[in-house]
Coordinates of C-alpha atoms in Angstrom, one line a residue:
M1 CA 58.2 -35.8 50.3
A2 CA 55.5 -36.5 48.0
T3 CA 52.7 -34.1 47.5
I4 CA 49.2 -35.2 47.9
R5 CA 47.1 -33.7 45.1
K6 CA 43.4 -33.3 45.4
P7 CA 41.4 -35.1 42.8
A8 CA 40.4 -32.7 40.0
R9 CA 37.0 -31.4 40.5
T10 CA 34.5 -32.4 37.6
T11 CA 32.3 -30.1 36.2
T12 CA 29.2 -30.5 34.0
A13 CA 29.2 -28.0 31.2
A14 CA 26.0 -26.0 31.1
P15 CA 23.9 -26.7 28.1
E16 CA 24.3 -24.0 25.4
R17 CA 21.5 -21.4 25.2
P18 CA 19.8 -21.2 21.8
H19 CA 21.1 -18.2 19.8
P20 CA 18.2 -15.7 19.1
D21 CA 17.0 -16.1 15.7
A22 CA 18.2 -12.7 14.2
T23 CA 15.9 -13.1 11.2
R24 CA 12.8 -13.4 13.3
R25 CA 14.0 -10.6 15.4
S26 CA 14.5 -8.4 12.5
Q27 CA 11.0 -9.1 11.2
R28 CA 9.6 -8.3 14.6
S29 CA 11.2 -5.1 14.5
R30 CA 10.1 -4.2 11.0
Q31 CA 6.5 -5.1 11.6
A32 CA 6.6 -2.8 14.9
I33 CA 8.0 0.1 12.9
Y34 CA 5.3 -0.6 10.2
D35 CA 2.5 -0.5 12.8
A36 CA 3.9 2.4 14.5
A37 CA 4.2 4.5 11.4
L38 CA 0.7 3.9 10.3
A39 CA -0.6 4.5 13.7
L40 CA 1.0 7.8 14.0
V41 CA 0.2 9.2 10.8
G42 CA -3.6 8.3 11.6
E43 CA -3.3 10.0 15.1
V44 CA -1.1 13.1 14.5
G45 CA -0.9 13.4 10.7
Y46 CA 2.1 13.1 8.4
P47 CA 3.7 16.6 9.2
K48 CA 4.0 15.7 12.9
T49 CA 5.3 12.0 12.4
T50 CA 8.8 11.9 12.9
I51 CA 11.5 9.0 12.8
E52 CA 12.0 9.6 16.5
G53 CA 8.4 9.2 17.2
I54 CA 8.0 6.0 15.1
A55 CA 11.1 4.5 17.0
A56 CA 9.8 5.4 20.4
R57 CA 6.3 3.8 19.4
A58 CA 8.0 0.8 18.0
G59 CA 10.3 0.3 20.8
V60 CA 13.5 0.4 18.7
G61 CA 16.3 2.7 18.3
K62 CA 16.0 5.2 15.5
Q63 CA 19.3 4.0 14.2
T64 CA 17.4 0.9 13.4
I65 CA 15.2 2.5 11.3
Y66 CA 17.9 4.8 9.4
R67 CA 19.6 1.2 8.8
W68 CA 16.6 0.3 6.6
W69 CA 15.2 3.5 5.3
S70 CA 16.4 7.0 4.5
S71 CA 13.2 8.8 5.5
K72 CA 9.8 8.6 7.3
A73 CA 8.1 8.7 3.6
D74 CA 10.0 5.6 2.7
V75 CA 8.9 3.9 6.0
L76 CA 5.3 4.8 5.5
L77 CA 5.3 3.6 1.8
E78 CA 6.5 0.2 2.8
A79 CA 4.2 0.0 5.7
F80 CA 1.3 0.8 3.7
L81 CA 2.2 -1.9 1.2
D82 CA 2.6 -4.4 3.8
L83 CA -0.7 -3.4 5.4
G84 CA -2.3 -4.2 1.9
E85 CA -0.5 -7.5 1.5
R86 CA -1.6 -8.5 5.1
L87 CA -5.2 -7.6 4.5
V88 CA -5.3 -9.6 1.4
E89 CA -3.8 -12.7 3.1
A90 CA -6.0 -12.3 6.0
A91 CA -9.1 -12.3 3.5
D92 CA -7.5 -15.5 2.0
E93 CA -7.8 -13.8 -1.4
G94 CA -5.7 -14.7 -4.5
A95 CA -4.3 -12.0 -6.8
Y96 CA -6.8 -9.4 -7.4
T97 CA -8.3 -8.8 -10.9
I98 CA -11.2 -6.9 -12.3
P99 CA -14.0 -9.3 -13.0
D100 CA -15.0 -9.7 -16.6
T101 CA -18.6 -10.7 -16.7
G102 CA -19.2 -9.5 -20.3
D103 CA -20.6 -6.3 -19.2
V104 CA -17.9 -3.7 -19.0
A105 CA -20.0 -1.0 -17.5
A106 CA -21.1 -3.1 -14.7
D107 CA -17.6 -4.5 -14.3
L108 CA -16.1 -0.9 -14.0
K109 CA -18.8 0.3 -11.8
A110 CA -18.2 -2.6 -9.3
V111 CA -14.4 -2.0 -9.1
L112 CA -14.6 1.8 -8.8
R113 CA -17.3 1.3 -6.0
A114 CA -14.7 -0.9 -4.3
T115 CA -12.0 1.8 -4.7
V116 CA -14.4 4.2 -3.0
D117 CA -14.8 2.0 0.1
E118 CA -11.0 1.3 0.3
L119 CA -10.2 5.0 0.2
R120 CA -12.9 5.7 2.8
D121 CA -11.3 3.0 5.1
P122 CA -9.6 4.8 8.1
R123 CA -6.6 2.1 7.9
F124 CA -6.0 3.4 4.4
E125 CA -7.1 7.0 4.1
A126 CA -4.5 8.7 6.2
P127 CA -1.4 7.0 5.0
Y128 CA -2.6 7.2 1.2
R129 CA -3.2 10.7 1.4
A130 CA 0.1 11.5 3.0
L131 CA 2.0 9.2 0.5
A132 CA 0.0 10.9 -2.6
A133 CA 0.8 14.5 -1.1
E134 CA 4.5 13.8 -0.5
G135 CA 4.8 12.1 -3.9
V136 CA 4.1 15.5 -5.5
V137 CA 6.9 17.4 -3.9
N138 CA 9.2 14.4 -3.7
E139 CA 9.9 13.2 -7.3
E140 CA 11.8 10.0 -6.3
L141 CA 9.1 8.9 -3.8
G142 CA 6.3 9.9 -6.3
R143 CA 7.8 7.7 -9.2
T144 CA 8.2 4.7 -6.6
F145 CA 4.6 5.4 -5.2
V146 CA 3.3 5.1 -8.7
A147 CA 5.4 2.0 -9.7
R148 CA 4.8 0.0 -6.7
L149 CA 1.2 1.1 -5.7
L150 CA -0.7 2.7 -8.5
E151 CA 0.7 1.1 -11.7
P152 CA -0.3 -2.6 -11.0
S153 CA -4.0 -1.3 -10.1
L154 CA -3.9 0.8 -13.5
Q155 CA -2.7 -2.1 -15.5
L156 CA -5.8 -4.3 -14.3
H157 CA -8.0 -1.4 -15.7
A158 CA -6.1 -1.5 -18.8
D159 CA -6.5 -5.1 -19.2
R160 CA -10.2 -4.9 -18.7
L161 CA -10.6 -2.3 -21.4
R162 CA -8.5 -4.3 -23.8
A163 CA -10.9 -7.3 -23.3
A164 CA -13.8 -4.8 -24.0
Q165 CA -12.0 -3.7 -26.9
E166 CA -11.6 -7.2 -28.2
A167 CA -15.3 -7.9 -27.6
G168 CA -16.2 -4.8 -29.6
Q169 CA -17.7 -3.2 -26.7
V170 CA -15.5 0.0 -27.2
R171 CA -13.7 1.5 -30.1
Q172 CA -10.7 -0.2 -31.7
D173 CA -8.7 3.0 -32.0
I174 CA -8.7 4.1 -28.5
D175 CA -5.6 4.8 -26.4
L176 CA -6.1 2.4 -23.4
R177 CA -3.9 4.7 -21.0
I178 CA -5.9 7.6 -21.8
A179 CA -9.2 5.8 -21.6
L180 CA -8.5 4.3 -18.1
E181 CA -7.6 7.9 -17.0
L182 CA -11.1 9.0 -17.7
F183 CA -12.2 6.8 -14.8
V184 CA -9.4 6.9 -12.3
S185 CA -8.1 10.6 -12.6
P186 CA -11.4 12.3 -11.7
L187 CA -12.0 10.1 -8.9
A188 CA -8.4 10.6 -7.4
Q189 CA -8.9 14.4 -7.9
R190 CA -12.1 14.4 -5.9
W191 CA -10.9 12.2 -3.2
L192 CA -7.8 14.2 -2.7
Q193 CA -9.2 17.7 -3.1
H194 CA -12.6 17.2 -1.6
T195 CA -14.4 18.7 -4.6
G196 CA -17.5 17.1 -4.3
P197 CA -19.4 14.0 -2.9
F198 CA -17.4 10.9 -2.8
S199 CA -19.8 8.1 -3.4
H200 CA -20.9 5.0 -5.5
A201 CA -23.3 7.4 -7.3
Y202 CA -20.4 9.4 -8.2
T203 CA -18.3 6.7 -9.7
D204 CA -21.4 5.0 -11.5
T205 CA -21.7 8.6 -13.2
L206 CA -18.0 8.6 -14.2
V207 CA -18.3 5.2 -15.8
D208 CA -21.4 6.2 -17.9
Y209 CA -20.0 9.5 -19.0
A210 CA -16.7 7.8 -19.8
L211 CA -18.1 5.0 -21.8
H212 CA -21.0 7.1 -23.6
G213 CA -19.5 10.6 -23.9
L214 CA -21.3 13.8 -23.4
A215 CA -22.8 14.1 -27.0
P216 CA -26.7 13.7 -27.1
R217 CA -27.8 10.1 -27.9

């Protein structure tokens, strides 16, 4: 007896869903972590900022953070560097340089005034202070902080002083590294330790004293 078979049911394969872009998801997670770290340091301070708090604020698991960074200091350093890069991009500015108008005093005063404004900017002040303080007790972080954040700026100061040296505006025998520290070190100390007014007038005076010395003229 023959068996009547039902015709095979034809099915249309459902279109494949696109796979999520892992790279894009990773970038979103990183940016959320950066934003969370900067926000928490500004709100509760560095000592009370934790990996768990950053993870909760960013909406990620804390293991996600530990997969990329070993400490909250490392997270904050990258977040701070990322903030600077994004602000430069938003301002549509190229690589920063200290202007050379031919007047070394005016140029140094301009750049130190800009530094005062940046260090007083709430977006920068809390994370910058936290990184500077942590770098004192954490040598590895301190070296990384200097290499990635401070050294590029210090080199710009040295380059401007070298140009002034070549133009005969400062002595030929000066040590450029020590010379630039006459400007930036007192500025950093006053900002970090609140030892006096932190203003444009202060930085202008620093430049005058450093360039002309303290002896009677």
